[in-house]
PDB file of C-alpha atoms in Angstrom:
ATOM      1  CA  UNK A 143     113.441 116.147  34.171  1.00 30.00           C
ATOM      2  CA  UNK A 144     117.036 116.990  35.802  1.00 32.00           C
ATOM      3  CA  UNK A 145     119.223 114.531  36.987  1.00 34.00           C
ATOM      4  CA  UNK A 146     122.487 115.688  38.899  1.00 37.00           C
ATOM      5  CA  UNK A 147     124.420 112.614  38.170  1.00 40.00           C
ATOM      6  CA  UNK A 148     124.218 112.905  34.254  1.00 41.00           C
ATOM      7  CA  UNK A 149     127.690 112.351  32.961  1.00 39.00           C
ATOM      8  CA  UNK A 150     127.244 112.010  29.075  1.00 40.00           C
ATOM      9  CA  UNK A 151     124.477 113.643  26.939  1.00 40.00           C
ATOM     10  CA  UNK A 152     125.341 112.590  23.334  1.00 36.00           C
ATOM     11  CA  UNK A 153     124.875 114.895  20.592  1.00 38.00           C
ATOM     12  CA  UNK A 154     122.244 114.029  17.761  1.00 37.00           C
ATOM     13  CA  UNK A 155     124.749 113.551  15.109  1.00 37.00           C
ATOM     14  CA  UNK A 156     126.341 110.292  16.933  1.00 33.00           C
ATOM     15  CA  UNK A 157     122.629 108.919  18.364  1.00 36.00           C
ATOM     16  CA  UNK A 158     121.742 105.677  16.733  1.00 40.00           C
ATOM     17  CA  UNK A 159     118.756 105.867  14.335  1.00 43.00           C
ATOM     18  CA  UNK A 160     118.235 109.500  14.947  1.00 45.00           C
ATOM     19  CA  UNK A 161     117.641 109.119  18.455  1.00 52.00           C
ATOM     20  CA  UNK A 162     119.381 110.663  21.558  1.00 54.00           C
ATOM     21  CA  UNK A 163     121.702 108.363  23.455  1.00 66.00           C
ATOM     22  CA  UNK A 164     122.786 109.077  26.833  1.00 79.00           C
ATOM     23  CA  UNK A 165     124.663 107.521  29.886  1.00 83.00           C
ATOM     24  CA  UNK A 166     123.242 108.187  33.249  1.00 85.00           C
ATOM     25  CA  UNK A 167     125.315 107.667  36.380  1.00 87.00           C
ATOM     26  CA  UNK A 168     123.640 107.644  39.656  1.00 90.00           C
ATOM     27  CA  UNK A 169     124.900 107.259  43.310  1.00 87.00           C
ATOM     28  CA  UNK A 170     123.290 106.541  46.532  1.00 87.00           C
ATOM     29  CA  UNK A 171     122.750 110.335  47.257  1.00 86.00           C
ATOM     30  CA  UNK A 172     120.554 110.282  43.767  1.00 87.00           C
ATOM     31  CA  UNK A 173     118.855 106.941  43.957  1.00 87.00           C
ATOM     32  CA  UNK A 174     115.419 108.813  44.083  1.00 88.00           C
ATOM     33  CA  UNK A 175     116.044 110.147  40.809  1.00 88.00           C
ATOM     34  CA  UNK A 176     117.181 106.730  39.406  1.00 87.00           C
ATOM     35  CA  UNK A 177     113.818 105.442  40.738  1.00 88.00           C
ATOM     36  CA  UNK A 178     111.811 108.073  39.059  1.00 87.00           C
ATOM     37  CA  UNK A 179     113.784 107.349  35.943  1.00 85.00           C
ATOM     38  CA  UNK A 180     113.200 103.774  36.068  1.00 86.00           C
ATOM     39  CA  UNK A 181     109.299 104.413  36.200  1.00 85.00           C
ATOM     40  CA  UNK A 182     109.321 106.428  32.790  1.00 83.00           C
ATOM     41  CA  UNK A 183     111.350 103.892  30.629  1.00 82.00           C
ATOM     42  CA  UNK A 184     110.436 100.579  29.587  1.00 81.00           C
ATOM     43  CA  UNK A 185     112.656  98.074  31.446  1.00 83.00           C
ATOM     44  CA  UNK A 186     112.123  94.534  32.597  1.00 85.00           C
ATOM     45  CA  UNK A 187     111.051  94.475  36.143  1.00 87.00           C
ATOM     46  CA  UNK A 188     113.936  92.256  37.273  1.00 89.00           C
ATOM     47  CA  UNK A 189     116.547  94.194  35.850  1.00 87.00           C
ATOM     48  CA  UNK A 190     115.065  97.356  37.624  1.00 87.00           C
ATOM     49  CA  UNK A 191     115.386  95.529  41.066  1.00 89.00           C
ATOM     50  CA  UNK A 192     118.735  93.998  40.380  1.00 89.00           C
ATOM     51  CA  UNK A 193     119.852  97.549  39.401  1.00 89.00           C
ATOM     52  CA  UNK A 194     118.646  99.205  42.693  1.00 88.00           C
ATOM     53  CA  UNK A 195     119.572  96.038  44.833  1.00 87.00           C
ATOM     54  CA  UNK A 196     122.453  94.487  43.334  1.00 83.00           C
ATOM     55  CA  UNK A 197     123.753  91.170  43.081  1.00 84.00           C
ATOM     56  CA  UNK A 198     126.492  88.782  45.159  1.00 84.00           C
ATOM     57  CA  UNK A 199     128.666  88.176  42.333  1.00 85.00           C
ATOM     58  CA  UNK A 200     129.680  89.799  38.769  1.00 87.00           C
ATOM     59  CA  UNK A 201     126.955  88.666  36.148  1.00 86.00           C
ATOM     60  CA  UNK A 202     125.194  89.690  33.128  1.00 86.00           C
ATOM     61  CA  UNK A 203     121.617  88.868  32.294  1.00 86.00           C
ATOM     62  CA  UNK A 204     119.847  89.571  28.880  1.00 83.00           C
ATOM     63  CA  UNK A 205     116.028  90.760  29.326  1.00 83.00           C
ATOM     64  CA  UNK A 206     113.965  92.048  26.350  1.00 78.00           C
ATOM     65  CA  UNK A 207     115.081  94.959  24.979  1.00 77.00           C
ATOM     66  CA  UNK A 208     117.886  95.624  27.790  1.00 82.00           C
ATOM     67  CA  UNK A 209     120.977  93.794  29.494  1.00 84.00           C
ATOM     68  CA  UNK A 210     121.547  94.052  33.042  1.00 89.00           C
ATOM     69  CA  UNK A 211     125.278  93.919  34.026  1.00 89.00           C
ATOM     70  CA  UNK A 212     126.939  93.751  37.649  1.00 90.00           C
ATOM     71  CA  UNK A 213     130.617  94.793  37.387  1.00 88.00           C
ATOM     72  CA  UNK A 214     132.987  94.329  40.790  1.00 89.00           C
ATOM     73  CA  UNK A 215     135.922  96.745  40.759  1.00 87.00           C
ATOM     74  CA  UNK A 216     139.055  96.081  42.622  1.00 86.00           C
ATOM     75  CA  UNK A 217     140.565  99.053  44.319  1.00 83.00           C
ATOM     76  CA  UNK A 218     144.368  99.353  45.125  1.00 79.00           C
ATOM     77  CA  UNK A 219     143.666  98.486  49.024  1.00 81.00           C
ATOM     78  CA  UNK A 220     141.871  95.300  47.543  1.00 83.00           C
ATOM     79  CA  UNK A 221     138.465  96.808  48.719  1.00 84.00           C
ATOM     80  CA  UNK A 222     135.571  95.876  46.061  1.00 86.00           C
ATOM     81  CA  UNK A 223     133.366  98.295  44.488  1.00 86.00           C
ATOM     82  CA  UNK A 224     130.053  97.191  42.821  1.00 88.00           C
ATOM     83  CA  UNK A 225     128.844  99.022  40.159  1.00 90.00           C
ATOM     84  CA  UNK A 226     125.555  98.060  38.450  1.00 90.00           C
ATOM     85  CA  UNK A 227     124.391  99.010  34.852  1.00 89.00           C
ATOM     86  CA  UNK A 228     121.491  98.683  32.332  1.00 88.00           C
ATOM     87  CA  UNK A 229     121.929  98.930  28.714  1.00 84.00           C
ATOM     88  CA  UNK A 230     119.301  99.822  26.302  1.00 81.00           C
ATOM     89  CA  UNK A 231     119.260 101.378  22.825  1.00 75.00           C
ATOM     90  CA  UNK A 232     119.229 104.685  23.961  1.00 76.00           C
ATOM     91  CA  UNK A 233     120.518 104.615  27.589  1.00 80.00           C
ATOM     92  CA  UNK A 234     123.350 103.249  29.712  1.00 83.00           C
ATOM     93  CA  UNK A 235     122.205 103.579  33.058  1.00 88.00           C
ATOM     94  CA  UNK A 236     124.760 102.941  35.828  1.00 89.00           C
ATOM     95  CA  UNK A 237     124.435 102.967  39.622  1.00 90.00           C
ATOM     96  CA  UNK A 238     127.073 102.897  42.681  1.00 88.00           C
ATOM     97  CA  UNK A 239     126.824 103.016  46.193  1.00 84.00           C
ATOM     98  CA  UNK A 240     129.548 105.551  46.539  1.00 81.00           C
ATOM     99  CA  UNK A 241     131.609 107.616  44.162  1.00 81.00           C
ATOM    100  CA  UNK A 242     134.706 105.804  42.606  1.00 81.00           C
ATOM    101  CA  UNK A 243     137.566 107.310  40.304  1.00 84.00           C
ATOM    102  CA  UNK A 244     136.426 104.784  37.450  1.00 83.00           C
ATOM    103  CA  UNK A 245     133.449 106.964  36.801  1.00 85.00           C
ATOM    104  CA  UNK A 246     135.805 109.910  35.994  1.00 85.00           C
ATOM    105  CA  UNK A 247     138.316 107.706  33.900  1.00 85.00           C
ATOM    106  CA  UNK A 248     135.279 106.377  31.616  1.00 85.00           C
ATOM    107  CA  UNK A 249     134.114 110.004  31.225  1.00 83.00           C
ATOM    108  CA  UNK A 250     137.704 110.946  29.979  1.00 84.00           C
ATOM    109  CA  UNK A 251     137.852 108.232  27.693  1.00 81.00           C
ATOM    110  CA  UNK A 252     134.483 109.103  26.124  1.00 78.00           C
ATOM    111  CA  UNK A 253     135.532 112.753  25.770  1.00 78.00           C
ATOM    112  CA  UNK A 254     138.263 111.870  23.446  1.00 78.00           C
ATOM    113  CA  UNK A 255     135.981 109.193  21.391  1.00 72.00           C
ATOM    114  CA  UNK A 256     132.851 110.902  21.219  1.00 71.00           C
ATOM    115  CA  UNK A 257     131.979 108.807  18.379  1.00 67.00           C
ATOM    116  CA  UNK A 258     131.621 105.911  20.533  1.00 68.00           C
ATOM    117  CA  UNK A 259     129.407 107.464  23.143  1.00 64.00           C
ATOM    118  CA  UNK A 260     126.330 107.253  21.075  1.00 65.00           C
ATOM    119  CA  UNK A 261     126.559 103.138  21.431  1.00 73.00           C
ATOM    120  CA  UNK A 262     125.882 101.865  24.758  1.00 76.00           C
ATOM    121  CA  UNK A 263     128.115  98.846  24.057  1.00 75.00           C
ATOM    122  CA  UNK A 264     131.041 101.065  23.546  1.00 79.00           C
ATOM    123  CA  UNK A 265     130.118 102.605  27.284  1.00 82.00           C
ATOM    124  CA  UNK A 266     130.057  99.394  28.666  1.00 82.00           C
ATOM    125  CA  UNK A 267     133.529  98.335  27.205  1.00 82.00           C
ATOM    126  CA  UNK A 268     134.989 101.283  28.576  1.00 85.00           C
ATOM    127  CA  UNK A 269     133.801 100.304  31.965  1.00 87.00           C
ATOM    128  CA  UNK A 270     135.226  96.796  31.357  1.00 86.00           C
ATOM    129  CA  UNK A 271     138.452  98.287  30.021  1.00 87.00           C
ATOM    130  CA  UNK A 272     139.051 100.567  33.054  1.00 88.00           C
ATOM    131  CA  UNK A 273     138.063  97.933  35.465  1.00 88.00           C
ATOM    132  CA  UNK A 274     140.690  95.445  33.956  1.00 88.00           C
ATOM    133  CA  UNK A 275     143.115  97.715  33.999  1.00 89.00           C
ATOM    134  CA  UNK A 276     142.340  98.491  37.614  1.00 88.00           C
ATOM    135  CA  UNK A 277     142.661  94.562  38.361  1.00 89.00           C
ATOM    136  CA  UNK A 278     145.983  94.529  36.172  1.00 90.00           C
ATOM    137  CA  UNK A 279     147.399  97.311  38.557  1.00 90.00           C
ATOM    138  CA  UNK A 280     146.296  95.285  41.772  1.00 91.00           C
ATOM    139  CA  UNK A 281     147.804  92.210  40.314  1.00 91.00           C
ATOM    140  CA  UNK A 282     151.308  94.045  39.926  1.00 91.00           C
ATOM    141  CA  UNK A 283     150.917  95.308  43.255  1.00 92.00           C
ATOM    142  CA  UNK A 284     150.409  91.895  44.754  1.00 92.00           C
ATOM    143  CA  UNK A 285     153.263  90.311  42.740  1.00 92.00           C
ATOM    144  CA  UNK A 286     155.682  93.122  44.130  1.00 92.00           C
ATOM    145  CA  UNK A 287     154.461  92.233  47.641  1.00 91.00           C
ATOM    146  CA  UNK A 288     155.017  88.503  47.340  1.00 91.00           C
ATOM    147  CA  UNK A 289     158.272  89.046  45.878  1.00 91.00           C
ATOM    148  CA  UNK A 290     159.143  91.160  49.070  1.00 91.00           C
ATOM    149  CA  UNK A 291     157.543  88.190  51.515  1.00 90.00           C
ATOM    150  CA  UNK A 292     159.806  85.754  49.622  1.00 88.00           C
ATOM    151  CA  UNK A 293     162.988  87.911  50.235  1.00 89.00           C
ATOM    152  CA  UNK A 294     161.773  88.283  53.965  1.00 88.00           C
ATOM    153  CA  UNK A 295     161.730  84.539  54.351  1.00 87.00           C
ATOM    154  CA  UNK A 296     165.632  84.568  53.954  1.00 85.00           C
ATOM    155  CA  UNK A 297     166.349  87.583  56.059  1.00 85.00           C
ATOM    156  CA  UNK A 298     163.965  86.274  58.930  1.00 85.00           C
ATOM    157  CA  UNK A 299     163.165  82.527  58.117  1.00 81.00           C
ATOM    158  CA  UNK A 300     161.895  82.212  61.753  1.00 82.00           C
ATOM    159  CA  UNK A 301     159.444  84.986  61.978  1.00 83.00           C
ATOM    160  CA  UNK A 302     156.059  83.604  62.693  1.00 82.00           C
ATOM    161  CA  UNK A 303     154.493  86.674  60.979  1.00 86.00           C
ATOM    162  CA  UNK A 304     155.593  85.350  57.407  1.00 86.00           C
ATOM    163  CA  UNK A 305     153.083  82.316  57.941  1.00 85.00           C
ATOM    164  CA  UNK A 306     150.267  84.636  59.134  1.00 89.00           C
ATOM    165  CA  UNK A 307     150.805  86.838  56.266  1.00 89.00           C
ATOM    166  CA  UNK A 308     150.949  83.956  53.679  1.00 89.00           C
ATOM    167  CA  UNK A 309     147.794  82.741  55.054  1.00 90.00           C
ATOM    168  CA  UNK A 310     145.833  86.455  54.646  1.00 91.00           C
ATOM    169  CA  UNK A 311     147.290  86.767  51.033  1.00 91.00           C
ATOM    170  CA  UNK A 312     145.813  83.040  50.212  1.00 90.00           C
ATOM    171  CA  UNK A 313     142.343  83.996  51.417  1.00 91.00           C
ATOM    172  CA  UNK A 314     142.554  87.427  49.608  1.00 91.00           C
ATOM    173  CA  UNK A 315     143.730  86.047  46.423  1.00 91.00           C
ATOM    174  CA  UNK A 316     141.221  83.268  46.509  1.00 90.00           C
ATOM    175  CA  UNK A 317     138.453  85.959  47.046  1.00 90.00           C
ATOM    176  CA  UNK A 318     140.012  88.012  44.021  1.00 90.00           C
ATOM    177  CA  UNK A 319     140.268  84.822  41.852  1.00 90.00           C
ATOM    178  CA  UNK A 320     136.499  84.189  42.248  1.00 89.00           C
ATOM    179  CA  UNK A 321     135.487  87.662  41.327  1.00 89.00           C
ATOM    180  CA  UNK A 322     137.837  87.650  38.302  1.00 88.00           C
ATOM    181  CA  UNK A 323     136.678  84.098  36.871  1.00 87.00           C
ATOM    182  CA  UNK A 324     133.213  85.429  37.450  1.00 87.00           C
ATOM    183  CA  UNK A 325     133.726  88.386  35.303  1.00 86.00           C
ATOM    184  CA  UNK A 326     135.735  86.589  32.781  1.00 84.00           C
ATOM    185  CA  UNK A 327     132.893  84.151  32.342  1.00 85.00           C
ATOM    186  CA  UNK A 328     130.624  87.612  32.086  1.00 83.00           C
ATOM    187  CA  UNK A 329     132.587  89.056  29.510  1.00 80.00           C
ATOM    188  CA  UNK A 330     132.544  85.763  27.341  1.00 79.00           C
ATOM    189  CA  UNK A 331     128.799  85.919  27.468  1.00 79.00           C
ATOM    190  CA  UNK A 332     128.671  89.324  26.215  1.00 76.00           C
ATOM    191  CA  UNK A 333     130.522  88.346  23.288  1.00 71.00           C
ATOM    192  CA  UNK A 334     127.809  86.379  22.343  1.00 69.00           C
ATOM    193  CA  UNK A 335     124.800  88.220  23.081  1.00 65.00           C
ATOM    194  CA  UNK A 336     122.636  89.445  20.407  1.00 67.00           C
ATOM    195  CA  UNK A 337     121.766  92.828  21.881  1.00 63.00           C
ATOM    196  CA  UNK A 338     122.191  95.755  19.304  1.00 61.00           C
ATOM    197  CA  UNK A 339     125.322  97.919  19.508  1.00 58.00           C
ATOM    198  CA  UNK A 340     126.903  95.197  21.761  1.00 64.00           C
ATOM    199  CA  UNK A 341     127.541  92.133  19.763  1.00 57.00           C
ATOM    200  CA  UNK A 342     128.296  93.271  16.140  1.00 63.00           C
ATOM    201  CA  UNK A 343     129.925  96.573  17.051  1.00 66.00           C
ATOM    202  CA  UNK A 344     132.212  95.525  20.126  1.00 70.00           C
ATOM    203  CA  UNK A 345     132.658  91.932  19.817  1.00 72.00           C
ATOM    204  CA  UNK A 346     136.401  92.584  18.873  1.00 76.00           C
ATOM    205  CA  UNK A 347     136.579  94.952  21.843  1.00 76.00           C
ATOM    206  CA  UNK A 348     135.317  92.259  24.466  1.00 77.00           C
ATOM    207  CA  UNK A 349     137.608  89.672  23.003  1.00 79.00           C
ATOM    208  CA  UNK A 350     140.384  91.915  24.250  1.00 81.00           C
ATOM    209  CA  UNK A 351     138.875  92.491  27.656  1.00 82.00           C
ATOM    210  CA  UNK A 352     138.189  88.379  27.806  1.00 82.00           C
ATOM    211  CA  UNK A 353     142.180  88.140  27.009  1.00 83.00           C
ATOM    212  CA  UNK A 354     143.128  90.434  29.844  1.00 84.00           C
ATOM    213  CA  UNK A 355     140.999  88.678  32.385  1.00 84.00           C
ATOM    214  CA  UNK A 356     142.286  85.367  31.313  1.00 85.00           C
ATOM    215  CA  UNK A 357     145.881  86.713  32.302  1.00 88.00           C
ATOM    216  CA  UNK A 358     144.434  88.170  35.306  1.00 89.00           C
ATOM    217  CA  UNK A 359     142.913  84.711  36.704  1.00 89.00           C
ATOM    218  CA  UNK A 360     146.367  83.001  35.543  1.00 90.00           C
ATOM    219  CA  UNK A 361     148.365  85.213  37.550  1.00 91.00           C
ATOM    220  CA  UNK A 362     146.033  84.793  40.590  1.00 91.00           C
ATOM    221  CA  UNK A 363     146.813  80.894  40.246  1.00 91.00           C
ATOM    222  CA  UNK A 364     150.228  81.352  39.952  1.00 92.00           C
ATOM    223  CA  UNK A 365     150.206  83.596  43.220  1.00 92.00           C
ATOM    224  CA  UNK A 366     148.593  81.088  45.073  1.00 91.00           C
ATOM    225  CA  UNK A 367     151.345  78.296  43.803  1.00 91.00           C
ATOM    226  CA  UNK A 368     153.870  80.700  44.831  1.00 91.00           C
ATOM    227  CA  UNK A 369     152.627  81.451  48.231  1.00 91.00           C
ATOM    228  CA  UNK A 370     152.233  77.520  48.984  1.00 90.00           C
ATOM    229  CA  UNK A 371     155.986  77.620  47.598  1.00 90.00           C
ATOM    230  CA  UNK A 372     157.308  80.320  50.066  1.00 89.00           C
ATOM    231  CA  UNK A 373     155.377  78.639  53.044  1.00 88.00           C
ATOM    232  CA  UNK A 374     156.967  75.288  52.079  1.00 88.00           C
ATOM    233  CA  UNK A 375     160.400  76.987  51.762  1.00 87.00           C
ATOM    234  CA  UNK A 376     160.004  78.623  55.172  1.00 85.00           C
ATOM    235  CA  UNK A 377     159.419  75.206  56.438  1.00 86.00           C
ATOM    236  CA  UNK A 378     162.414  73.796  54.781  1.00 86.00           C
ATOM    237  CA  UNK A 379     164.537  76.441  56.525  1.00 84.00           C
ATOM    238  CA  UNK A 380     163.267  75.825  59.966  1.00 83.00           C
ATOM    239  CA  UNK A 381     163.648  72.208  59.350  1.00 84.00           C
ATOM    240  CA  UNK A 382     167.300  72.864  58.030  1.00 82.00           C
ATOM    241  CA  UNK A 383     168.069  74.975  60.986  1.00 82.00           C
ATOM    242  CA  UNK A 384     166.729  72.228  63.359  1.00 84.00           C
ATOM    243  CA  UNK A 385     168.855  69.535  61.847  1.00 84.00           C
ATOM    244  CA  UNK A 386     172.043  71.952  62.280  1.00 82.00           C
ATOM    245  CA  UNK A 387     171.139  72.239  65.883  1.00 83.00           C
ATOM    246  CA  UNK A 388     170.558  68.653  66.385  1.00 86.00           C
ATOM    247  CA  UNK A 389     173.733  67.753  64.523  1.00 83.00           C
ATOM    248  CA  UNK A 390     175.484  70.102  66.910  1.00 83.00           C
ATOM    249  CA  UNK A 391     174.241  68.528  70.066  1.00 86.00           C
ATOM    250  CA  UNK A 392     174.761  64.865  68.511  1.00 85.00           C
ATOM    251  CA  UNK A 393     178.582  65.823  67.830  1.00 84.00           C
ATOM    252  CA  UNK A 394     178.984  67.472  71.256  1.00 86.00           C
ATOM    253  CA  UNK A 395     177.507  64.295  73.099  1.00 87.00           C
ATOM    254  CA  UNK A 396     179.760  61.990  70.866  1.00 86.00           C
ATOM    255  CA  UNK A 397     182.857  64.106  71.944  1.00 83.00           C
ATOM    256  CA  UNK A 398     182.094  63.759  75.645  1.00 86.00           C
ATOM    257  CA  UNK A 399     180.926  60.081  75.254  1.00 87.00           C
ATOM    258  CA  UNK A 400     184.626  58.475  75.672  1.00 85.00           C
ATOM    259  CA  UNK A 401     185.387  60.950  78.324  1.00 86.00           C
ATOM    260  CA  UNK A 402     182.293  59.929  80.326  1.00 86.00           C
ATOM    261  CA  UNK A 403     183.482  56.092  79.842  1.00 86.00           C
ATOM    262  CA  UNK A 404     186.867  56.789  81.110  1.00 82.00           C
ATOM    263  CA  UNK A 405     185.497  58.875  84.005  1.00 84.00           C
ATOM    264  CA  UNK A 406     183.002  55.860  84.972  1.00 83.00           C
ATOM    265  CA  UNK A 407     185.763  53.371  84.585  1.00 81.00           C
ATOM    266  CA  UNK A 408     188.146  55.229  86.993  1.00 78.00           C
ATOM    267  CA  UNK A 409     185.193  56.016  89.175  1.00 79.00           C
ATOM    268  CA  UNK A 410     184.187  52.279  90.166  1.00 79.00           C
ATOM    269  CA  UNK A 411     187.057  52.370  92.927  1.00 73.00           C
ATOM    270  CA  UNK A 412     188.059  48.767  92.963  1.00 75.00           C
ATOM    271  CA  UNK A 413     190.932  47.760  95.127  1.00 74.00           C
ATOM    272  CA  UNK A 414     192.511  45.832  92.577  1.00 75.00           C
ATOM    273  CA  UNK A 415     192.750  48.960  89.995  1.00 77.00           C
ATOM    274  CA  UNK A 416     196.706  50.044  90.015  1.00 77.00           C
ATOM    275  CA  UNK A 417     195.930  53.261  88.215  1.00 74.00           C
ATOM    276  CA  UNK A 418     194.180  54.445  91.437  1.00 74.00           C
ATOM    277  CA  UNK A 419     197.591  54.414  93.170  1.00 76.00           C
ATOM    278  CA  UNK A 420     199.294  56.560  90.724  1.00 79.00           C
ATOM    279  CA  UNK A 421     200.730  59.893  91.778  1.00 79.00           C
ATOM    280  CA  UNK A 422     200.034  61.500  88.630  1.00 80.00           C
ATOM    281  CA  UNK A 423     196.708  59.343  88.062  1.00 80.00           C
ATOM    282  CA  UNK A 424     194.500  62.445  87.865  1.00 82.00           C
ATOM    283  CA  UNK A 425     196.379  64.277  85.423  1.00 85.00           C
ATOM    284  CA  UNK A 426     196.932  61.441  83.298  1.00 83.00           C
ATOM    285  CA  UNK A 427     193.086  60.931  83.154  1.00 83.00           C
ATOM    286  CA  UNK A 428     192.308  64.480  82.411  1.00 86.00           C
ATOM    287  CA  UNK A 429     195.043  64.450  79.695  1.00 88.00           C
ATOM    288  CA  UNK A 430     193.488  61.264  78.325  1.00 86.00           C
ATOM    289  CA  UNK A 431     190.056  62.596  78.052  1.00 87.00           C
ATOM    290  CA  UNK A 432     191.079  65.871  76.731  1.00 88.00           C
ATOM    291  CA  UNK A 433     193.215  63.869  73.969  1.00 90.00           C
ATOM    292  CA  UNK A 434     190.550  61.613  72.986  1.00 87.00           C
ATOM    293  CA  UNK A 435     188.135  64.562  72.968  1.00 86.00           C
ATOM    294  CA  UNK A 436     190.253  66.891  70.513  1.00 87.00           C
ATOM    295  CA  UNK A 437     190.949  63.964  68.494  1.00 88.00           C
ATOM    296  CA  UNK A 438     187.281  63.120  67.858  1.00 86.00           C
ATOM    297  CA  UNK A 439     186.544  66.637  67.168  1.00 85.00           C
ATOM    298  CA  UNK A 440     189.358  66.777  64.520  1.00 86.00           C
ATOM    299  CA  UNK A 441     188.033  63.571  62.902  1.00 85.00           C
ATOM    300  CA  UNK A 442     184.705  65.372  62.533  1.00 82.00           C
ATOM    301  CA  UNK A 443     186.290  68.345  61.435  1.00 83.00           C
ATOM    302  CA  UNK A 444     188.037  66.093  58.635  1.00 84.00           C
ATOM    303  CA  UNK A 445     184.734  64.681  57.425  1.00 79.00           C
ATOM    304  CA  UNK A 446     183.122  67.938  57.065  1.00 78.00           C
ATOM    305  CA  UNK A 447     180.662  67.452  59.893  1.00 77.00           C
ATOM    306  CA  UNK A 448     181.907  70.278  62.028  1.00 71.00           C
ATOM    307  CA  UNK A 449     181.876  74.110  61.274  1.00 62.00           C
ATOM    308  CA  UNK A 450     182.156  73.383  57.303  1.00 54.00           C
ATOM    309  CA  UNK A 451     178.698  73.030  56.081  1.00 51.00           C
ATOM    310  CA  UNK A 452     179.630  73.110  52.487  1.00 48.00           C
ATOM    311  CA  UNK A 453     182.494  70.507  52.721  1.00 41.00           C
ATOM    312  CA  UNK A 454     181.600  67.343  50.727  1.00 44.00           C
ATOM    313  CA  UNK A 455     181.761  64.007  52.970  1.00 41.00           C
ATOM    314  CA  UNK A 456     184.820  62.108  52.209  1.00 38.00           C
TER     315      UNK A 456
END
């Protein structure tokens, strides 16, 4: 039988127990070949069903003589690719709805380590290894974007787009956090499985992958806290700016308050007000109001309430 998507066919020298072992990869275009293959090998029906139709979360299930693994791969654009696998003693069967560069990366690793290719557990490890590296690259990219967002807050603190970007990032990070946590638990289960060629042979490698995903989940938690801090920072900057505006308006109103008082007094027009008969009363009132206004402004300046935001209150 010929399969168009056969990626690796291992030499007999490396096959376990004198048998051939191979990794077969299928896509949606070759799904018919996959169904034909599954009818010829002894695999649990539920594992076959999950391989063909998928799951909603990353998971691992152990059946008689096989393992089912559902792996979620994160792309740089934060798109999710699902790769489903069945591992037996002689086969590593993987399936994805569409092509992904991850397959070539795993193949390249196996080419350089052909002694590992005879063990389905090692093939699985390389899948997990590449997926963890992909996730770490995405983490680095998210960190750079969040840092740019933080700088933007100081440049344009009143841009409403910043708040919307923070909200979108928090949603995406929450989704990534769920995937990373589920895959971390999945890998911890793989450490303790007793399936041949996975537990004893690859357990140290699985521990390394678990450690990577622990760092990934911790980084995503930190990103959520950082985004909340950026949002609070923007609100604080807006509040500070509003306080400056209110302070300026208050100072202006206080300066004009004595002027309004003087104008009100001399606007009463009582006959017994001698100042109303002064030849220079109008000029005197204007000079008085101007002098009081300037004096109040200079007092505010001296106290550091006006135009000197860094001056300490005396």
